[in-house]
Amino acid sequence: MEGHTRWVLSVAFSPDGKRIISGSIDPTVRIWDAQSGTLARTLNHPGWVRSVACSSDGKRVVSGCHDRAVRVWDVETGSLVLGPLLGHTGWVYTVKFSPDGKQFLSGSYDSTVRVWDADTGHAIRTFCGESSIRSAMFSPDSKQIVSGDESYMVTVWDMQSGDSITLQGHQGTVFSVGFSPDGERIVSGGSGGQIIVWDAKFGKALGRLEGHTDIVTSVAFSPDGKWIVSGSQDNTVRIWEADRLDAMPDVE
């Protein structure tokens, strides 16, 4: 699919698989027909678009931008529904809707994860990390958030209490995190080609996936939880069996 004129930093499918959303430094969000590859809509932004995500009903897209703002768009009309939502004091690196569609989050260079009401755009909660947040995601039940940051940490936040646990084992920036579909595991990818799989409840490292030779920029579980897919700056995308992990002697 051709149309962007500069790097594409984020892509996402709509839940029904009919659309693809892409965000670029050109700086636009583009909505494509997944079957034909034709461009359906272009959403202009004032700065680089770092992250895009689609709501669970497929009707809205959230975007995070270099202007430190978050925006929500109507997929069919291309109109701006919410925003620009202000509060972050640094670039917005990551955005995600909650599975129940009631909230969305944004993670920023300002070391915070902010949670917003999806109907009103009001800020609900702010979680403060140790350094720039590069990736964040809701758990399947929308009760937790996992984040990865530049202080080598994976952090799991409780939405209600605000309590957190930190998962230590990475030796560089954590660029991508994700929950398994059942919410029992977390996968994280980062510098040095590291991919680690964790027990989400106890914060214990279950093992690692070895093979990438450069920064892992994106990781995700398959919908059935049996596979993990990863993308890296070593110019490869790899698919792994989620239960076949290498040991982690360096993490207790």
Short mmCIF file of N, CA and C in Angstrom, two decimals, residues 74-196:
data_model
loop_
_atom_site.label_atom_id
_atom_site.label_comp_id
_atom_site.label_asym_id
_atom_site.label_seq_id
_atom_site.Cartn_x
_atom_site.Cartn_y
_atom_site.Cartn_z
N ASP A 74 -13.26 9.70 14.02
CA ASP A 74 -14.31 8.83 13.51
C ASP A 74 -13.80 8.15 12.24
N VAL A 75 -13.84 6.83 12.21
CA VAL A 75 -13.27 6.09 11.10
C VAL A 75 -14.03 6.35 9.80
N GLU A 76 -15.35 6.42 9.86
CA GLU A 76 -16.16 6.56 8.65
C GLU A 76 -16.07 7.95 8.05
N THR A 77 -16.12 8.97 8.89
CA THR A 77 -16.17 10.34 8.38
C THR A 77 -14.82 11.03 8.36
N GLY A 78 -13.88 10.53 9.18
CA GLY A 78 -12.58 11.18 9.29
C GLY A 78 -12.60 12.42 10.16
N SER A 79 -13.71 12.67 10.83
CA SER A 79 -13.82 13.86 11.67
C SER A 79 -13.16 13.65 13.02
N LEU A 80 -12.68 14.73 13.61
CA LEU A 80 -12.06 14.68 14.93
C LEU A 80 -13.16 14.63 15.98
N VAL A 81 -13.18 13.55 16.77
CA VAL A 81 -14.21 13.34 17.78
C VAL A 81 -13.80 13.93 19.12
N LEU A 82 -12.56 13.69 19.52
CA LEU A 82 -12.03 14.19 20.78
C LEU A 82 -10.63 14.75 20.55
N GLY A 83 -10.37 15.91 21.15
CA GLY A 83 -9.03 16.43 21.09
C GLY A 83 -8.90 17.70 20.27
N PRO A 84 -7.65 18.17 20.23
CA PRO A 84 -6.46 17.56 20.84
C PRO A 84 -6.54 17.56 22.37
N LEU A 85 -6.25 16.39 22.96
CA LEU A 85 -6.27 16.21 24.40
C LEU A 85 -4.88 16.51 24.95
N LEU A 86 -4.82 17.47 25.84
CA LEU A 86 -3.54 17.96 26.34
C LEU A 86 -3.30 17.51 27.77
N GLY A 87 -2.05 17.46 28.15
CA GLY A 87 -1.65 17.04 29.49
C GLY A 87 -0.23 16.52 29.52
N HIS A 88 0.14 15.80 28.48
CA HIS A 88 1.52 15.33 28.38
C HIS A 88 2.46 16.50 28.13
N THR A 89 3.67 16.38 28.67
CA THR A 89 4.68 17.42 28.47
C THR A 89 5.81 16.93 27.56
N GLY A 90 5.63 15.77 26.96
CA GLY A 90 6.60 15.20 26.03
C GLY A 90 5.88 14.47 24.91
N TRP A 91 6.62 14.05 23.91
CA TRP A 91 6.05 13.31 22.79
C TRP A 91 5.21 12.14 23.27
N VAL A 92 4.14 11.85 22.55
CA VAL A 92 3.32 10.67 22.85
C VAL A 92 3.83 9.51 22.00
N TYR A 93 4.36 8.49 22.68
CA TYR A 93 4.95 7.35 21.99
C TYR A 93 3.96 6.23 21.71
N THR A 94 2.93 6.09 22.55
CA THR A 94 2.06 4.93 22.42
C THR A 94 0.64 5.26 22.84
N VAL A 95 -0.33 4.70 22.13
CA VAL A 95 -1.75 4.84 22.47
C VAL A 95 -2.44 3.49 22.30
N LYS A 96 -3.44 3.23 23.13
CA LYS A 96 -4.22 2.00 23.04
C LYS A 96 -5.61 2.23 23.62
N PHE A 97 -6.63 1.61 23.01
CA PHE A 97 -7.95 1.54 23.61
C PHE A 97 -8.00 0.37 24.59
N SER A 98 -8.84 0.49 25.62
CA SER A 98 -9.10 -0.66 26.49
C SER A 98 -10.00 -1.64 25.74
N PRO A 99 -9.91 -2.94 26.06
CA PRO A 99 -10.75 -3.93 25.37
C PRO A 99 -12.24 -3.66 25.49
N ASP A 100 -12.68 -3.07 26.62
CA ASP A 100 -14.10 -2.78 26.78
C ASP A 100 -14.51 -1.48 26.09
N GLY A 101 -13.56 -0.75 25.53
CA GLY A 101 -13.85 0.45 24.78
C GLY A 101 -14.19 1.68 25.59
N LYS A 102 -14.13 1.57 26.91
CA LYS A 102 -14.54 2.68 27.77
C LYS A 102 -13.43 3.71 28.00
N GLN A 103 -12.20 3.29 27.76
CA GLN A 103 -11.06 4.17 28.04
C GLN A 103 -10.00 4.00 26.95
N PHE A 104 -9.07 4.90 26.92
CA PHE A 104 -7.87 4.71 26.12
C PHE A 104 -6.70 5.28 26.91
N LEU A 105 -5.51 4.82 26.58
CA LEU A 105 -4.31 5.27 27.29
C LEU A 105 -3.33 5.91 26.33
N SER A 106 -2.44 6.67 26.92
CA SER A 106 -1.32 7.25 26.16
C SER A 106 -0.07 7.21 27.02
N GLY A 107 1.03 6.83 26.42
CA GLY A 107 2.32 6.80 27.11
C GLY A 107 3.27 7.78 26.45
N SER A 108 4.08 8.46 27.26
CA SER A 108 4.82 9.60 26.73
C SER A 108 6.28 9.64 27.16
N TYR A 109 7.01 10.45 26.44
CA TYR A 109 8.39 10.79 26.78
C TYR A 109 8.48 11.45 28.16
N ASP A 110 7.36 11.97 28.66
CA ASP A 110 7.35 12.63 29.97
C ASP A 110 7.30 11.64 31.14
N SER A 111 7.43 10.35 30.83
CA SER A 111 7.49 9.27 31.84
C SER A 111 6.15 8.95 32.48
N THR A 112 5.04 9.35 31.85
CA THR A 112 3.73 9.03 32.39
C THR A 112 2.89 8.22 31.41
N VAL A 113 1.99 7.43 31.99
CA VAL A 113 0.90 6.81 31.25
C VAL A 113 -0.38 7.49 31.72
N ARG A 114 -1.13 8.04 30.79
CA ARG A 114 -2.39 8.70 31.13
C ARG A 114 -3.57 7.89 30.59
N VAL A 115 -4.61 7.80 31.40
CA VAL A 115 -5.83 7.09 31.01
C VAL A 115 -6.94 8.11 30.83
N TRP A 116 -7.67 7.99 29.71
CA TRP A 116 -8.69 8.97 29.33
C TRP A 116 -10.04 8.28 29.19
N ASP A 117 -11.11 9.02 29.50
CA ASP A 117 -12.47 8.53 29.28
C ASP A 117 -12.78 8.60 27.79
N ALA A 118 -13.21 7.48 27.21
CA ALA A 118 -13.40 7.41 25.76
C ALA A 118 -14.61 8.20 25.28
N ASP A 119 -15.55 8.50 26.17
CA ASP A 119 -16.73 9.27 25.78
C ASP A 119 -16.50 10.77 25.88
N THR A 120 -15.83 11.19 26.95
CA THR A 120 -15.69 12.62 27.22
C THR A 120 -14.31 13.18 26.90
N GLY A 121 -13.30 12.31 26.89
CA GLY A 121 -11.93 12.78 26.73
C GLY A 121 -11.31 13.30 28.00
N HIS A 122 -12.01 13.17 29.11
CA HIS A 122 -11.47 13.63 30.39
C HIS A 122 -10.37 12.69 30.87
N ALA A 123 -9.33 13.26 31.46
CA ALA A 123 -8.26 12.45 32.05
C ALA A 123 -8.77 11.78 33.32
N ILE A 124 -8.57 10.46 33.43
CA ILE A 124 -9.06 9.69 34.57
C ILE A 124 -7.96 9.45 35.59
N ARG A 125 -6.79 9.06 35.09
CA ARG A 125 -5.70 8.68 36.00
C ARG A 125 -4.36 8.88 35.30
N THR A 126 -3.35 9.17 36.09
CA THR A 126 -1.99 9.29 35.58
C THR A 126 -1.07 8.39 36.38
N PHE A 127 -0.33 7.54 35.69
CA PHE A 127 0.66 6.67 36.32
C PHE A 127 2.05 7.22 35.98
N CYS A 128 2.87 7.40 36.99
CA CYS A 128 4.20 7.99 36.81
C CYS A 128 5.28 6.92 36.82
N GLY A 129 6.02 6.81 35.72
CA GLY A 129 7.10 5.84 35.62
C GLY A 129 8.44 6.46 35.96
N GLU A 130 9.50 5.66 35.72
CA GLU A 130 10.85 6.11 36.04
C GLU A 130 11.51 6.86 34.88
N SER A 131 11.04 6.58 33.66
CA SER A 131 11.63 7.23 32.48
C SER A 131 10.63 7.16 31.34
N SER A 132 11.04 7.58 30.16
CA SER A 132 10.16 7.67 29.01
C SER A 132 9.43 6.36 28.74
N ILE A 133 8.11 6.44 28.56
CA ILE A 133 7.28 5.27 28.30
C ILE A 133 7.27 5.01 26.80
N ARG A 134 7.77 3.86 26.39
CA ARG A 134 7.84 3.53 24.96
C ARG A 134 6.67 2.67 24.49
N SER A 135 6.03 1.95 25.43
CA SER A 135 4.93 1.07 25.04
C SER A 135 4.03 0.85 26.24
N ALA A 136 2.73 0.71 26.01
CA ALA A 136 1.78 0.42 27.09
C ALA A 136 0.55 -0.25 26.51
N MET A 137 -0.12 -1.05 27.35
CA MET A 137 -1.26 -1.81 26.88
C MET A 137 -2.14 -2.19 28.06
N PHE A 138 -3.46 -2.22 27.83
CA PHE A 138 -4.40 -2.72 28.83
C PHE A 138 -4.38 -4.24 28.88
N SER A 139 -4.69 -4.79 30.05
CA SER A 139 -4.92 -6.23 30.16
C SER A 139 -6.27 -6.56 29.51
N PRO A 140 -6.51 -7.84 29.19
CA PRO A 140 -7.77 -8.21 28.53
C PRO A 140 -9.01 -7.83 29.31
N ASP A 141 -8.92 -7.79 30.66
CA ASP A 141 -10.08 -7.41 31.47
C ASP A 141 -10.11 -5.91 31.80
N SER A 142 -9.18 -5.17 31.23
CA SER A 142 -9.09 -3.71 31.39
C SER A 142 -8.79 -3.27 32.82
N LYS A 143 -8.36 -4.20 33.69
CA LYS A 143 -8.10 -3.86 35.09
C LYS A 143 -6.64 -3.52 35.37
N GLN A 144 -5.76 -3.81 34.41
CA GLN A 144 -4.34 -3.52 34.58
C GLN A 144 -3.78 -2.87 33.32
N ILE A 145 -2.64 -2.23 33.49
CA ILE A 145 -1.87 -1.70 32.37
C ILE A 145 -0.44 -2.17 32.51
N VAL A 146 0.16 -2.61 31.42
CA VAL A 146 1.58 -2.92 31.42
C VAL A 146 2.29 -1.87 30.58
N SER A 147 3.47 -1.45 31.04
CA SER A 147 4.25 -0.46 30.29
C SER A 147 5.71 -0.88 30.22
N GLY A 148 6.38 -0.42 29.18
CA GLY A 148 7.81 -0.61 29.02
C GLY A 148 8.48 0.74 28.85
N ASP A 149 9.66 0.91 29.46
CA ASP A 149 10.27 2.24 29.44
C ASP A 149 11.77 2.21 29.19
N GLU A 150 12.38 3.39 29.22
CA GLU A 150 13.80 3.53 28.92
C GLU A 150 14.70 3.24 30.11
N SER A 151 14.11 2.95 31.27
CA SER A 151 14.91 2.58 32.44
C SER A 151 15.03 1.06 32.57
N TYR A 152 14.76 0.36 31.46
CA TYR A 152 14.91 -1.09 31.35
C TYR A 152 13.81 -1.84 32.10
N MET A 153 12.73 -1.16 32.46
CA MET A 153 11.70 -1.74 33.30
C MET A 153 10.43 -2.08 32.52
N VAL A 154 9.81 -3.18 32.93
CA VAL A 154 8.42 -3.48 32.59
C VAL A 154 7.63 -3.27 33.88
N THR A 155 6.57 -2.49 33.81
CA THR A 155 5.78 -2.18 35.01
C THR A 155 4.33 -2.56 34.77
N VAL A 156 3.73 -3.21 35.77
CA VAL A 156 2.31 -3.56 35.72
C VAL A 156 1.58 -2.70 36.74
N TRP A 157 0.60 -1.95 36.27
CA TRP A 157 -0.15 -1.01 37.11
C TRP A 157 -1.56 -1.53 37.35
N ASP A 158 -2.06 -1.39 38.57
CA ASP A 158 -3.45 -1.71 38.89
C ASP A 158 -4.30 -0.47 38.64
N MET A 159 -5.33 -0.61 37.80
CA MET A 159 -6.13 0.54 37.41
C MET A 159 -6.86 1.19 38.58
N GLN A 160 -7.33 0.39 39.52
CA GLN A 160 -8.12 0.93 40.62
C GLN A 160 -7.24 1.53 41.72
N SER A 161 -6.28 0.75 42.19
CA SER A 161 -5.48 1.19 43.34
C SER A 161 -4.29 2.06 42.96
N GLY A 162 -3.83 1.91 41.73
CA GLY A 162 -2.63 2.62 41.31
C GLY A 162 -1.34 1.93 41.71
N ASP A 163 -1.46 0.79 42.42
CA ASP A 163 -0.28 0.04 42.83
C ASP A 163 0.43 -0.54 41.60
N SER A 164 1.73 -0.79 41.75
CA SER A 164 2.49 -1.31 40.62
C SER A 164 3.51 -2.34 41.07
N ILE A 165 3.89 -3.22 40.15
CA ILE A 165 5.02 -4.11 40.33
C ILE A 165 5.94 -3.93 39.14
N THR A 166 7.24 -4.01 39.38
CA THR A 166 8.21 -3.87 38.31
C THR A 166 8.84 -5.22 38.00
N LEU A 167 9.02 -5.48 36.71
CA LEU A 167 9.60 -6.73 36.23
C LEU A 167 10.98 -6.41 35.69
N GLN A 168 12.00 -6.97 36.32
CA GLN A 168 13.37 -6.64 35.97
C GLN A 168 14.07 -7.82 35.29
N GLY A 169 14.75 -7.51 34.21
CA GLY A 169 15.43 -8.54 33.45
C GLY A 169 16.00 -8.03 32.14
N HIS A 170 15.43 -6.92 31.65
CA HIS A 170 15.95 -6.31 30.43
C HIS A 170 17.25 -5.58 30.70
N GLN A 171 18.09 -5.52 29.69
CA GLN A 171 19.39 -4.87 29.80
C GLN A 171 19.46 -3.60 28.94
N GLY A 172 18.31 -3.10 28.58
CA GLY A 172 18.22 -1.88 27.80
C GLY A 172 16.77 -1.44 27.72
N THR A 173 16.51 -0.43 26.90
CA THR A 173 15.16 0.11 26.76
C THR A 173 14.17 -0.97 26.35
N VAL A 174 12.99 -0.94 26.95
CA VAL A 174 11.89 -1.85 26.59
C VAL A 174 11.00 -1.10 25.59
N PHE A 175 11.01 -1.56 24.35
CA PHE A 175 10.31 -0.85 23.29
C PHE A 175 8.88 -1.33 23.05
N SER A 176 8.55 -2.54 23.50
CA SER A 176 7.22 -3.07 23.21
C SER A 176 6.80 -4.06 24.29
N VAL A 177 5.54 -4.00 24.67
CA VAL A 177 4.98 -4.91 25.67
C VAL A 177 3.59 -5.35 25.23
N GLY A 178 3.16 -6.51 25.73
CA GLY A 178 1.81 -6.97 25.43
C GLY A 178 1.36 -8.08 26.35
N PHE A 179 0.07 -8.14 26.60
CA PHE A 179 -0.54 -9.23 27.37
C PHE A 179 -0.93 -10.37 26.45
N SER A 180 -0.93 -11.59 27.00
CA SER A 180 -1.53 -12.72 26.31
C SER A 180 -3.05 -12.57 26.35
N PRO A 181 -3.78 -13.24 25.46
CA PRO A 181 -5.24 -13.08 25.43
C PRO A 181 -5.93 -13.47 26.74
N ASP A 182 -5.35 -14.40 27.50
CA ASP A 182 -5.95 -14.79 28.78
C ASP A 182 -5.47 -13.93 29.94
N GLY A 183 -4.56 -13.00 29.67
CA GLY A 183 -4.07 -12.10 30.70
C GLY A 183 -3.08 -12.70 31.66
N GLU A 184 -2.67 -13.95 31.44
CA GLU A 184 -1.79 -14.63 32.38
C GLU A 184 -0.31 -14.40 32.12
N ARG A 185 0.03 -13.96 30.91
CA ARG A 185 1.43 -13.74 30.56
C ARG A 185 1.61 -12.36 29.93
N ILE A 186 2.84 -11.89 30.02
CA ILE A 186 3.24 -10.64 29.39
C ILE A 186 4.47 -10.92 28.54
N VAL A 187 4.54 -10.34 27.37
CA VAL A 187 5.74 -10.42 26.55
C VAL A 187 6.31 -9.02 26.40
N SER A 188 7.63 -8.92 26.45
CA SER A 188 8.30 -7.63 26.29
C SER A 188 9.50 -7.79 25.38
N GLY A 189 9.74 -6.77 24.56
CA GLY A 189 10.87 -6.78 23.65
C GLY A 189 11.65 -5.49 23.75
N GLY A 190 12.98 -5.58 23.57
CA GLY A 190 13.77 -4.38 23.74
C GLY A 190 15.15 -4.43 23.13
N SER A 191 16.04 -3.63 23.69
CA SER A 191 17.40 -3.51 23.19
C SER A 191 18.14 -4.84 23.25
N GLY A 192 19.13 -4.98 22.35
CA GLY A 192 19.95 -6.18 22.34
C GLY A 192 19.25 -7.42 21.85
N GLY A 193 18.09 -7.26 21.22
CA GLY A 193 17.35 -8.40 20.71
C GLY A 193 16.60 -9.18 21.77
N GLN A 194 16.48 -8.62 22.97
CA GLN A 194 15.85 -9.34 24.07
C GLN A 194 14.33 -9.43 23.92
N ILE A 195 13.81 -10.64 24.13
CA ILE A 195 12.38 -10.87 24.30
C ILE A 195 12.22 -11.72 25.56
N ILE A 196 11.39 -11.25 26.49
CA ILE A 196 11.16 -11.96 27.74
C ILE A 196 9.67 -12.20 27.90
#
